[in-house]
PDB file of C-alpha atoms in Angstrom:
ATOM      1  CA  UNK A 216      13.825  -2.463  11.773  1.00 75.00           C
ATOM      2  CA  UNK A 217      10.441  -2.488  13.435  1.00 83.00           C
ATOM      3  CA  UNK A 218       7.775  -4.710  11.947  1.00 88.00           C
ATOM      4  CA  UNK A 219       4.652  -3.079  10.643  1.00 86.00           C
ATOM      5  CA  UNK A 220       1.490  -4.191   8.908  1.00 85.00           C
ATOM      6  CA  UNK A 221       1.645  -4.432   5.145  1.00 90.00           C
ATOM      7  CA  UNK A 222      -0.884  -2.103   3.551  1.00 93.00           C
ATOM      8  CA  UNK A 223      -1.599  -3.329   0.017  1.00 96.00           C
ATOM      9  CA  UNK A 224      -4.057  -0.505  -0.689  1.00 96.00           C
ATOM     10  CA  UNK A 225      -1.290   2.051  -0.313  1.00 96.00           C
ATOM     11  CA  UNK A 226       0.947  -0.065  -2.532  1.00 96.00           C
ATOM     12  CA  UNK A 227      -1.672  -0.038  -5.308  1.00 97.00           C
ATOM     13  CA  UNK A 228      -2.220   3.719  -4.963  1.00 97.00           C
ATOM     14  CA  UNK A 229       1.522   4.329  -5.069  1.00 97.00           C
ATOM     15  CA  UNK A 230       1.921   2.164  -8.169  1.00 97.00           C
ATOM     16  CA  UNK A 231      -0.780   4.085 -10.057  1.00 97.00           C
ATOM     17  CA  UNK A 232       0.620   7.468  -9.010  1.00 97.00           C
ATOM     18  CA  UNK A 233       4.103   6.338 -10.047  1.00 98.00           C
ATOM     19  CA  UNK A 234       2.700   5.299 -13.428  1.00 97.00           C
ATOM     20  CA  UNK A 235       1.078   8.729 -13.786  1.00 96.00           C
ATOM     21  CA  UNK A 236       4.432  10.340 -12.998  1.00 95.00           C
ATOM     22  CA  UNK A 237       6.182   8.180 -15.591  1.00 96.00           C
ATOM     23  CA  UNK A 238       3.590   9.164 -18.198  1.00 95.00           C
ATOM     24  CA  UNK A 239       4.131  12.878 -17.506  1.00 93.00           C
ATOM     25  CA  UNK A 240       7.912  12.418 -17.395  1.00 95.00           C
ATOM     26  CA  UNK A 241       7.816  10.749 -20.808  1.00 95.00           C
ATOM     27  CA  UNK A 242       5.786  13.653 -22.134  1.00 94.00           C
ATOM     28  CA  UNK A 243       8.161  16.207 -20.638  1.00 94.00           C
ATOM     29  CA  UNK A 244      11.164  14.354 -22.041  1.00 94.00           C
ATOM     30  CA  UNK A 245       9.694  14.302 -25.533  1.00 93.00           C
ATOM     31  CA  UNK A 246       9.295  10.526 -25.731  1.00 94.00           C
ATOM     32  CA  UNK A 247       5.559  10.850 -26.488  1.00 93.00           C
ATOM     33  CA  UNK A 248       2.701  13.336 -26.400  1.00 95.00           C
ATOM     34  CA  UNK A 249       0.254  13.099 -23.491  1.00 92.00           C
ATOM     35  CA  UNK A 250      -2.807  15.351 -23.195  1.00 93.00           C
ATOM     36  CA  UNK A 251      -3.068  17.010 -19.779  1.00 86.00           C
ATOM     37  CA  UNK A 252      -6.349  15.245 -18.970  1.00 91.00           C
ATOM     38  CA  UNK A 253      -5.226  11.712 -19.920  1.00 91.00           C
ATOM     39  CA  UNK A 254      -3.869  10.825 -16.482  1.00 94.00           C
ATOM     40  CA  UNK A 255      -7.021  11.802 -14.552  1.00 96.00           C
ATOM     41  CA  UNK A 256      -8.898   8.525 -15.329  1.00 96.00           C
ATOM     42  CA  UNK A 257      -5.762   6.531 -14.509  1.00 96.00           C
ATOM     43  CA  UNK A 258      -5.445   8.159 -11.088  1.00 97.00           C
ATOM     44  CA  UNK A 259      -9.174   7.795 -10.346  1.00 97.00           C
ATOM     45  CA  UNK A 260      -9.142   4.089 -11.269  1.00 97.00           C
ATOM     46  CA  UNK A 261      -6.002   3.633  -9.160  1.00 97.00           C
ATOM     47  CA  UNK A 262      -7.612   5.254  -6.120  1.00 98.00           C
ATOM     48  CA  UNK A 263     -10.804   3.212  -6.536  1.00 98.00           C
ATOM     49  CA  UNK A 264      -8.797   0.006  -6.824  1.00 98.00           C
ATOM     50  CA  UNK A 265      -6.689   0.991  -3.811  1.00 98.00           C
ATOM     51  CA  UNK A 266      -9.831   1.636  -1.767  1.00 98.00           C
ATOM     52  CA  UNK A 267     -11.222  -1.763  -2.758  1.00 98.00           C
ATOM     53  CA  UNK A 268      -7.996  -3.545  -1.862  1.00 97.00           C
ATOM     54  CA  UNK A 269      -7.785  -1.637   1.428  1.00 96.00           C
ATOM     55  CA  UNK A 270     -11.362  -2.580   2.309  1.00 97.00           C
ATOM     56  CA  UNK A 271     -10.756  -6.233   1.508  1.00 97.00           C
ATOM     57  CA  UNK A 272      -7.579  -6.227   3.578  1.00 95.00           C
ATOM     58  CA  UNK A 273      -9.388  -4.665   6.530  1.00 95.00           C
ATOM     59  CA  UNK A 274     -12.200  -7.217   6.275  1.00 94.00           C
ATOM     60  CA  UNK A 275      -9.772 -10.123   6.148  1.00 93.00           C
ATOM     61  CA  UNK A 276      -7.826  -8.829   9.149  1.00 91.00           C
ATOM     62  CA  UNK A 277     -11.016  -8.310  11.173  1.00 92.00           C
ATOM     63  CA  UNK A 278     -12.165 -11.819  10.377  1.00 90.00           C
ATOM     64  CA  UNK A 279      -8.807 -13.305  11.371  1.00 87.00           C
ATOM     65  CA  UNK A 280      -8.820 -11.366  14.627  1.00 87.00           C
ATOM     66  CA  UNK A 281     -12.364 -12.515  15.395  1.00 86.00           C
ATOM     67  CA  UNK A 282     -11.711 -16.206  14.655  1.00 86.00           C
ATOM     68  CA  UNK A 283      -8.311 -16.245  16.349  1.00 78.00           C
ATOM     69  CA  UNK A 284      -6.417 -17.384  13.249  1.00 74.00           C
ATOM     70  CA  UNK A 285      -2.780 -16.245  13.292  1.00 71.00           C
ATOM     71  CA  UNK A 286      -1.922 -13.443  10.925  1.00 65.00           C
ATOM     72  CA  UNK A 287       1.257 -13.248   8.857  1.00 64.00           C
ATOM     73  CA  UNK A 288       3.174 -11.311  11.535  1.00 62.00           C
ATOM     74  CA  UNK A 289       1.853 -13.433  14.416  1.00 59.00           C
ATOM     75  CA  UNK A 290       3.120 -16.746  13.036  1.00 56.00           C
ATOM     76  CA  UNK A 291       6.759 -16.020  13.888  1.00 55.00           C
ATOM     77  CA  UNK A 292       7.905 -15.178  17.408  1.00 54.00           C
ATOM     78  CA  UNK A 293       9.651 -11.849  17.735  1.00 56.00           C
ATOM     79  CA  UNK A 294      13.339 -11.756  18.556  1.00 58.00           C
ATOM     80  CA  UNK A 295      14.215  -9.922  21.765  1.00 60.00           C
ATOM     81  CA  UNK A 296      15.419  -6.426  21.069  1.00 61.00           C
ATOM     82  CA  UNK A 297      18.544  -4.987  22.608  1.00 64.00           C
ATOM     83  CA  UNK A 298      18.305  -1.398  23.765  1.00 63.00           C
ATOM     84  CA  UNK A 299      21.624  -0.111  25.133  1.00 62.00           C
ATOM     85  CA  UNK A 300      19.948   2.865  26.856  1.00 66.00           C
ATOM     86  CA  UNK A 301      18.014   0.643  29.242  1.00 60.00           C
ATOM     87  CA  UNK A 302      19.831  -0.539  32.341  1.00 57.00           C
ATOM     88  CA  UNK A 303      19.237  -4.110  33.138  1.00 51.00           C
TER      89      UNK A 303
END
């Protein structure tokens, strides 16, 4: 599997949207009553928090790149990949 940068802002947004889905699923299943407008503040707070976390992450990564400090993916050397379609 290819390595990629972790994006905590998207994780936070996904967690809040999943929570909103669980709230509506509980309402649809009859477990509790949820007004239609109750999830709107939850989603807005989740997006604001995700934007804040994303901005902080971007700032930290820029600072690391500028100072030359190794990031979490740069600390470990990558293993050579084997591609059977390449002749060599």
